[in-house]
Amino acid sequence: MHAQWMGLALSEARRALLTGDVPIGAVVIGNDGEVLGLGRNEREAHGDPTAHAEVVAIREAAKKLGSWRLAGCTLVVTLEPCTMCAGAIVLARVPRVVFGAWDEKAGAAGSVFDVLRERRLNHWVEVFPGVREEECAALLRDFFSGHR
């Protein structure tokens, strides 16, 4: 299922290209497999530094559920979450994160930091890295090669 869900996140990532945003996409899946939230980077689209794909998807899922607690959900994202997004994931009580490409510069799910599994916090997240990794990484490489 992780690879299939990553396909939804990749579709969202491609939609970010329409607004000139970095192509990162996310989806929140409910306990029953229902899509509760979709998100893509919208920082350029809205001039909002917090409009990362994960935050957008988490907000949509919380609204749909009528609760900020996303217990039982899975967040699927094309790039390893940054520290801001990892903090939001922990605070939303998301139990599982699936991601595609590693972020060796700003990742907070095992590469630079490991906020999602930090034992001093009050919630820990199960992490499934590298799902459709090459496809996710290629989308980002192509985007950045066109901007240099």
C-alpha positions as a printed NumPy array, in Angstrom:
array([[  0.   ,   0.   ,   0.   ],
       [  2.86 ,   2.398,   0.728],
       [  3.924,   2.502,  -2.936],
       [  0.345,   3.113,  -4.069],
       [ -0.142,   5.919,  -1.541],
       [  3.167,   7.426,  -2.647],
       [  1.655,   7.649,  -6.135],
       [ -0.977,  10.03 ,  -4.722],
       [  1.744,  12.104,  -3.043],
       [  3.724,  12.231,  -6.299],
       [  0.626,  13.497,  -8.136],
       [  0.327,  16.304,  -5.584],
       [  4.04 ,  17.073,  -5.953],
       [  3.62 ,  17.494,  -9.702],
       [  0.728,  19.917,  -9.102],
       [  3.11 ,  22.131,  -7.078],
       [  5.043,  22.771, -10.291],
       [  2.085,  24.776, -11.612],
       [  2.741,  27.517,  -9.045],
       [  6.534,  27.346,  -9.202],
       [  6.72 ,  25.606,  -5.843],
       [  9.249,  22.914,  -5.015],
       [  7.534,  19.647,  -6.085],
       [  6.816,  17.96 ,  -2.782],
       [  3.502,  16.243,  -2.157],
       [  1.84 ,  14.616,   0.824],
       [ -1.259,  12.628,   1.667],
       [ -2.841,  11.642,   4.981],
       [ -4.464,   8.221,   4.934],
       [ -7.008,   7.21 ,   7.567],
       [ -7.091,   3.949,   9.458],
       [ -9.55 ,   2.527,   6.911],
       [ -7.468,   3.589,   3.883],
       [ -9.528,   6.72 ,   3.174],
       [ -7.691,   9.79 ,   1.886],
       [ -8.233,  12.419,   4.579],
       [ -5.901,  15.142,   3.36 ],
       [ -3.859,  16.074,   0.323],
       [ -1.086,  18.645,   0.307],
       [  1.636,  20.058,  -1.85 ],
       [  4.149,  22.811,  -1.298],
       [  2.323,  26.133,  -1.574],
       [  4.918,  28.551,  -0.211],
       [  5.231,  30.423,  -3.511],
       [  1.521,  30.151,  -4.286],
       [  0.487,  31.77 ,  -0.98 ],
       [  3.629,  33.533,   0.219],
       [  3.428,  31.382,   3.343],
       [  6.668,  29.919,   4.717],
       [  4.706,  27.281,   6.657],
       [  2.818,  25.982,   3.601],
       [  4.838,  22.783,   3.277],
       [  3.091,  19.763,   1.773],
       [  2.9  ,  17.916,   5.105],
       [  1.393,  20.867,   6.987],
       [ -1.197,  21.448,   4.241],
       [ -2.198,  17.75 ,   4.271],
       [ -2.313,  17.601,   8.087],
       [ -4.537,  20.703,   8.236],
       [ -6.937,  19.244,   5.672],
       [ -7.106,  15.888,   7.471],
       [ -7.697,  17.516,  10.864],
       [-10.496,  19.612,   9.402],
       [-12.107,  16.559,   7.805],
       [-11.85 ,  14.557,  11.045],
       [-12.911,  17.479,  13.22 ],
       [ -9.929,  16.83 ,  15.479],
       [ -6.269,  17.813,  15.601],
       [ -5.379,  14.307,  16.753],
       [ -4.55 ,  12.169,  13.745],
       [ -4.191,   8.935,  15.692],
       [ -4.434,   5.916,  13.415],
       [ -3.411,   7.896,  10.322],
       [ -0.439,   7.538,   8.017],
       [  1.297,  10.525,   6.44 ],
       [  2.927,   9.801,   3.097],
       [  5.3  ,  12.428,   1.688],
       [  7.688,  12.516,  -1.241],
       [ 10.608,  14.022,   0.73 ],
       [ 11.851,  13.379,   4.255],
       [ 10.11 ,  15.918,   6.53 ],
       [ 12.01 ,  18.981,   7.76 ],
       [ 12.109,  19.945,  11.445],
       [  8.992,  22.14 ,  11.195],
       [  6.984,  19.383,   9.557],
       [  8.368,  16.73 ,  11.898],
       [  7.242,  18.896,  14.819],
       [  3.763,  19.208,  13.314],
       [  3.627,  15.432,  12.78 ],
       [  4.525,  14.793,  16.423],
       [  2.044,  17.392,  17.7  ],
       [ -0.728,  15.943,  15.507],
       [  0.002,  12.488,  16.988],
       [  0.501,  10.902,  13.564],
       [  1.703,   7.355,  14.311],
       [  3.277,   6.517,  10.91 ],
       [  5.222,   8.423,   8.255],
       [  6.177,   7.032,   4.871],
       [  8.577,   9.082,   2.781],
       [ 10.345,   8.791,  -0.545],
       [ 13.605,  10.699,  -0.935],
       [ 16.015,  11.479,   1.881],
       [ 16.822,  15.15 ,   2.564],
       [ 20.507,  15.189,   3.455],
       [ 20.445,  18.959,   4.087],
       [ 17.332,  19.477,   6.217],
       [ 15.748,  16.091,   6.963],
       [ 14.343,  15.436,  10.429],
       [ 13.361,  11.786,  10.138],
       [ 16.799,  10.216,  10.375],
       [ 19.244,  12.009,   8.101],
       [ 20.216,  15.328,   9.744],
       [ 17.907,  15.082,  12.779],
       [ 15.513,  12.416,  14.016],
       [ 12.679,  14.431,  15.549],
       [ 10.099,  11.754,  14.723],
       [ 11.807,   9.186,  16.954],
       [ 13.176,  11.535,  19.624],
       [ 12.632,   9.695,  22.916],
       [ 12.485,  12.916,  24.945],
       [  9.264,  13.925,  23.196],
       [  5.809,  12.738,  24.227],
       [  5.   ,  10.977,  20.924],
       [  7.09 ,   8.76 ,  18.658],
       [  6.482,   7.972,  15.029],
       [  7.105,   4.802,  13.061],
       [  9.078,   5.734,   9.928],
       [  9.14 ,   3.935,   6.579],
       [ 11.81 ,   5.616,   4.392],
       [ 12.776,   5.175,   0.753],
       [  9.385,   4.328,  -0.778],
       [  9.67 ,   5.026,  -4.533],
       [ 12.808,   6.905,  -3.556],
       [ 14.337,   7.289,  -7.008],
       [ 11.108,   8.599,  -8.532],
       [ 10.699,  11.143,  -5.732],
       [ 14.345,  12.225,  -5.916],
       [ 14.246,  12.554,  -9.715],
       [ 11.307,  14.954,  -9.544],
       [ 13.285,  17.211,  -7.2  ],
       [ 16.532,  16.904,  -9.195],
       [ 14.733,  17.882, -12.401],
       [ 13.13 ,  20.877, -10.699],
       [ 16.377,  22.193,  -9.216],
       [ 18.427,  21.577, -12.374],
       [ 16.052,  23.951, -14.168],
       [ 16.574,  26.635, -11.501],
       [ 20.371,  26.74 , -11.494]])
